[in-house]
Coordinates of C-alpha atoms in Angstrom, one line a residue:
L1 CA 0.2 -0.4 0.1
H2 CA 2.2 2.8 -1.0
A3 CA 2.8 5.5 -3.8
R4 CA 1.9 4.6 -7.2
A5 CA 3.9 3.3 -10.3
C6 CA 3.4 5.9 -13.4
A7 CA 4.8 5.7 -16.6
C8 CA 9.3 6.1 -16.1
V9 CA 9.2 10.3 -17.4
R10 CA 12.6 9.4 -15.7
C11 CA 14.5 10.8 -19.7
A12 CA 11.7 12.9 -20.4
G13 CA 12.5 16.6 -21.5
G14 CA 15.2 15.6 -23.4
G15 CA 17.9 13.4 -20.4
C16 CA 18.2 11.4 -17.6
M17 CA 19.2 13.7 -14.6
A18 CA 21.4 11.2 -13.1
E19 CA 24.1 13.9 -13.7
E20 CA 21.9 17.1 -12.2
V21 CA 22.1 15.1 -8.6
G22 CA 25.4 15.7 -7.7
E23 CA 25.4 19.6 -7.6
L24 CA 20.7 19.4 -7.0
W25 CA 21.8 17.3 -3.2
E26 CA 24.0 17.7 -0.6
G27 CA 22.8 15.9 2.1
Q28 CA 25.7 13.2 1.8
A29 CA 25.8 12.7 5.0
I30 CA 22.6 11.8 5.2
V31 CA 22.6 9.5 2.1
R32 CA 25.7 7.8 3.4
R33 CA 23.5 6.3 6.7
L34 CA 20.3 5.8 4.5
A35 CA 22.6 4.0 1.9
T36 CA 24.5 1.6 4.9
A37 CA 21.4 1.5 6.8
Y38 CA 19.7 0.1 2.8
G39 CA 23.2 -2.2 1.9
T40 CA 22.8 0.0 -1.3
A41 CA 25.5 2.2 -3.0
Q42 CA 24.6 6.1 -3.2
E43 CA 23.7 7.0 -6.1
A44 CA 21.1 4.0 -6.1
I45 CA 19.6 5.8 -2.4
E46 CA 19.9 9.2 -3.8
L47 CA 18.1 8.3 -7.6
G48 CA 15.6 5.5 -6.6
T49 CA 17.1 3.1 -8.5
S50 CA 17.6 0.3 -5.3
C51 CA 13.5 1.2 -4.8
G52 CA 11.8 -1.8 -6.9
W53 CA 8.5 -0.2 -8.1
E54 CA 6.2 -2.9 -9.7
A55 CA 4.4 -4.9 -7.2
P56 CA 5.0 -7.0 -5.5
T57 CA 4.0 -10.8 -6.2
E58 CA 4.7 -12.3 -2.6
A59 CA 1.8 -14.0 -0.9
A60 CA 1.9 -12.9 2.0
D61 CA 2.1 -9.4 0.7
L62 CA -1.4 -10.3 -2.1
A63 CA -3.0 -11.2 1.4
A64 CA -2.3 -8.3 3.0
A65 CA -4.0 -5.6 0.7
A66 CA -6.8 -8.0 -0.5
S67 CA -7.5 -7.9 3.8
A68 CA -6.7 -4.3 4.0
A69 CA -10.3 -1.9 4.5
G70 CA -11.8 -2.4 1.8
G71 CA -9.3 -4.6 -0.3
G72 CA -8.3 -4.0 -3.6
A73 CA -5.3 -2.2 -1.7
S74 CA -2.8 -1.1 -4.3
L75 CA 0.7 -2.6 -4.6
A76 CA 2.4 -1.0 -6.9
Y77 CA 5.3 1.0 -5.3
G78 CA 7.3 4.4 -5.4
E79 CA 9.5 6.6 -3.3
L80 CA 10.4 10.0 -2.0
L81 CA 14.1 11.1 -3.0
P82 CA 15.7 12.0 -0.5
R83 CA 17.0 15.8 -1.5
G84 CA 12.8 16.2 -3.1
F85 CA 11.9 15.2 0.7
T86 CA 13.6 17.4 2.4
A87 CA 12.5 20.0 0.5
A88 CA 9.1 18.6 2.2
L89 CA 9.7 19.2 4.7
G90 CA 11.1 22.5 4.7
H91 CA 7.1 23.1 2.8
L92 CA 6.1 21.5 5.9
G93 CA 7.7 23.5 7.8
A94 CA 9.8 20.5 10.3
W95 CA 12.7 22.7 11.0
E96 CA 10.0 25.1 13.1
L97 CA 9.2 22.1 14.9
E98 CA 10.8 20.9 18.6
G99 CA 10.1 17.7 20.0
G100 CA 7.9 17.0 16.6
T101 CA 6.4 13.8 16.0
L102 CA 6.0 12.6 11.4
L103 CA 3.6 9.9 11.0
D104 CA 4.5 7.5 7.6
L105 CA 1.0 5.8 6.5
G106 CA 2.0 3.7 4.0
S107 CA 5.8 3.5 4.7
G108 CA 7.0 1.2 2.6
T109 CA 10.4 -0.3 2.7
G110 CA 11.4 3.0 6.1
K111 CA 12.5 6.0 3.9
L112 CA 11.2 8.7 4.5
A113 CA 10.8 7.5 7.9
L114 CA 13.7 7.3 8.9
Q115 CA 15.3 9.5 6.3
A116 CA 13.4 12.5 9.2
F117 CA 15.0 10.8 11.8
L118 CA 18.5 11.8 10.5
E119 CA 18.0 14.4 9.9
L120 CA 15.9 16.1 12.4
G121 CA 16.9 14.0 15.6
P122 CA 19.7 14.9 16.9
S123 CA 18.5 18.7 17.0
G124 CA 15.9 17.5 18.3
R125 CA 13.5 19.2 16.5
L126 CA 11.5 15.4 15.7
R127 CA 11.4 13.3 19.1
R128 CA 9.9 10.3 16.9
A129 CA 8.7 9.2 13.2
L130 CA 6.8 6.2 13.0
G131 CA 6.2 4.5 9.7
V132 CA 3.6 2.3 8.8
E133 CA 3.1 -0.2 6.0
L134 CA 1.2 -3.2 5.4
A135 CA 3.2 -5.2 3.2
P136 CA 5.3 -8.0 5.0
S137 CA 8.0 -8.2 2.6
R138 CA 8.6 -4.5 2.4
H139 CA 8.2 -3.9 6.3
A140 CA 10.9 -6.2 6.1
L141 CA 13.4 -4.3 4.3
G142 CA 12.7 -1.5 6.7
A143 CA 13.3 -2.9 9.6
A144 CA 16.2 -5.2 8.1
A145 CA 17.6 -1.5 7.7
L146 CA 17.3 -0.3 10.6
R147 CA 18.6 -3.1 11.9
R148 CA 21.8 -3.1 9.5
L149 CA 21.8 0.7 11.0
A150 CA 22.7 0.0 14.6
S151 CA 24.8 -2.2 13.9
A152 CA 27.1 -0.5 11.9
H153 CA 26.9 2.7 14.3
P154 CA 26.4 1.0 17.9
E155 CA 28.0 3.9 19.0
A156 CA 25.2 6.4 18.0
Y157 CA 22.0 4.3 18.1
A158 CA 20.0 1.4 20.2
L159 CA 17.7 -1.5 18.9
A160 CA 14.4 -2.8 20.3
E161 CA 12.4 -5.1 19.1
G162 CA 8.9 -6.6 19.1
D163 CA 8.3 -9.5 22.0
E164 CA 7.9 -13.0 19.9
A165 CA 4.4 -12.3 19.7
D166 CA 5.3 -9.3 17.9
A167 CA 6.2 -11.8 14.9
G168 CA 9.0 -8.8 13.6
A169 CA 5.7 -6.6 13.7
T170 CA 7.7 -3.8 15.5
V171 CA 11.1 -2.6 14.9
V172 CA 12.1 1.2 17.0
L173 CA 15.7 2.1 16.7
E174 CA 16.5 5.3 18.9
L175 CA 19.0 7.8 19.8
R176 CA 21.4 6.5 21.9
A177 CA 21.7 9.6 24.8
G178 CA 24.5 11.2 24.1
A179 CA 24.9 9.9 21.1
A180 CA 23.9 14.5 19.8
G181 CA 21.9 17.1 20.8
P182 CA 19.2 16.9 23.5
A183 CA 19.1 13.5 25.8
S184 CA 15.0 13.6 25.4
P185 CA 13.9 10.3 23.8
R186 CA 14.1 10.2 19.8
R187 CA 13.1 7.4 18.0
V188 CA 12.4 5.6 14.4
E189 CA 10.1 2.9 14.7
L190 CA 8.5 1.1 11.9
R191 CA 5.3 -1.4 12.8
R192 CA 3.3 -3.3 10.7
G193 CA -0.3 -3.0 9.2
D194 CA -2.9 -1.4 7.8
L195 CA -2.3 2.3 8.3
L196 CA -6.7 2.5 8.5
G197 CA -6.4 0.8 11.3
A198 CA -2.9 0.3 12.7
L199 CA -3.0 3.4 14.8
P200 CA -4.6 4.6 18.2
R201 CA -6.7 7.7 17.5
A202 CA -4.7 9.0 20.3
L203 CA -0.8 9.2 18.4
L204 CA -3.4 10.3 15.4
G205 CA -4.0 13.9 17.5
E206 CA -0.2 14.3 18.6
A207 CA 1.8 14.0 15.0
D208 CA 2.8 17.7 14.1
I209 CA 3.4 16.2 10.2
V210 CA 1.1 13.5 8.2
L211 CA 3.4 11.4 4.8
L212 CA 0.9 10.1 2.9
Q213 CA 2.3 8.6 -0.8
V214 CA -0.1 5.8 -0.9
C215 CA -2.7 5.1 -3.5
L216 CA -5.8 3.8 -1.6
P217 CA -9.3 2.5 -3.3
P218 CA -11.6 5.3 -3.0
A219 CA -14.2 3.1 -1.5
V220 CA -11.6 3.7 1.4
Y221 CA -11.5 7.4 0.9
P222 CA -14.5 7.7 4.0
Q223 CA -12.6 5.9 6.1
L224 CA -9.5 8.1 5.4
F225 CA -11.0 11.7 5.8
D226 CA -12.1 9.8 9.2
L227 CA -8.9 9.6 10.1
L228 CA -7.3 12.6 8.5
G229 CA -10.3 14.3 11.1
C230 CA -8.3 13.0 14.6
L231 CA -5.4 15.0 13.5
R232 CA -5.2 18.7 15.4
P233 CA -6.1 21.4 13.8
G234 CA -2.8 22.8 12.1
T235 CA -1.1 19.1 11.5
R236 CA 0.7 19.6 8.2
I237 CA 0.1 17.0 5.9
L238 CA 2.0 16.1 2.4
S239 CA -0.2 13.6 0.6
L240 CA 0.0 12.4 -2.9
L241 CA -3.9 12.1 -3.6
D242 CA -5.3 15.6 -3.8
L243 CA -7.6 15.6 -0.5
T244 CA -9.5 18.2 -1.9
Q245 CA -10.5 16.6 -5.1
A246 CA -11.3 13.4 -3.3
W247 CA -13.7 14.7 -0.5
D248 CA -15.6 16.5 -3.7
G249 CA -15.8 13.2 -5.0
I250 CA -17.3 11.6 -2.1
C251 CA -19.6 14.8 -1.3
G252 CA -20.9 14.3 -5.0
D253 CA -19.3 17.0 -6.2
E254 CA -17.9 14.9 -8.4
D255 CA -16.9 18.3 -11.3
G256 CA -14.0 20.1 -8.6
I257 CA -16.9 23.0 -8.0
G258 CA -15.9 22.6 -4.6
A259 CA -19.2 23.4 -3.1
D260 CA -19.0 21.3 -0.6
S261 CA -15.0 21.3 0.5
A262 CA -16.3 23.4 3.4
G263 CA -16.5 20.3 5.8
C264 CA -13.3 19.0 4.5
P265 CA -11.1 18.2 7.6
V266 CA -8.0 19.5 5.1
A267 CA -7.4 21.9 3.5
Y268 CA -4.6 23.3 1.2
E269 CA -1.7 24.4 2.3
G270 CA -1.7 28.6 1.5
G271 CA -5.8 28.9 0.8
S272 CA -5.6 27.3 -3.1
R273 CA -5.0 24.2 -5.3
E274 CA -2.0 26.0 -6.6
L275 CA 0.1 27.3 -3.8
G276 CA -0.3 23.5 -1.9
E277 CA 0.7 21.4 -4.6
R278 CA 4.5 20.5 -4.5
L279 CA 7.1 19.0 -7.5
L280 CA 9.7 16.7 -5.6
A281 CA 11.8 14.7 -6.4
T282 CA 10.4 10.9 -6.9
S283 CA 11.6 7.4 -8.1
W284 CA 9.5 7.5 -11.2
C285 CA 9.8 11.4 -11.8
L286 CA 13.6 13.0 -11.8
K287 CA 11.9 16.2 -11.7
G288 CA 9.1 16.5 -10.0
W289 CA 6.2 14.2 -9.5
P290 CA 2.8 17.0 -7.9
F291 CA 2.2 15.8 -4.3
F292 CA -0.3 18.4 -2.2
A293 CA 0.4 20.2 1.1
F294 CA -2.9 20.5 2.9
V295 CA -3.4 21.9 7.1
A296 CA -5.4 19.7 9.4
Q297 CA -9.2 21.9 10.3
G298 CA -9.8 19.6 13.6

């Protein structure tokens, strides 16, 4: 249950951007940590060539998709790239947080939750990054990445996992006290489960930033908006889906006139679609794919 895999447009407009990425993306220390965690080359992290955007065929993944709320969940896959996500964090006001909480709903292999933790955890801006992923194979890749990073840097990170009954469904990587910044606990946590039912409503109310890099079937839109209605006013949301347009569809405003948008639990950042839209580098479009920034209305 994750981002759409679109027709490849890496070379749209006359050439691949592979040569440009080194000039545009300056967070090489973060990329190095991500490459260590996922056991791949830095270039694969920067260009998204390691994420694999074909739909998985593992029986456990297919069964999870079939049993998810509403059924028919898409397993096509893609990811925001590190430089695209750094830009998104700026749009979402992440550098203004103090001890904030980020939720990645449909977290795939966990790269965004881990990157947020690496970028914002040491300074104390982010206290907790929590990712929830439906597909067991993708969750397992994220869990393995946290284990690998803890093993490579035991002086900086401590790893914790659920008990035997948890069966690997929860893995937590915590920044050790004194490794950097303030002493309060800072952690990234990856959980396996259905994003529409895996999180307590109280936890949703604590979120400062919510990521929705997912493709959900329209049948579950009402449940999605029920979930978004639990967010406190002012929570920032980054969504692949135009949530206002989806809300209008539920309310029968299929022409997109927006007459019923007043009841929507979220509103475009800046007050309009034009101001809320963000072009961000992804594994399927290095030059930028449209995402939408929203603010929870409470």
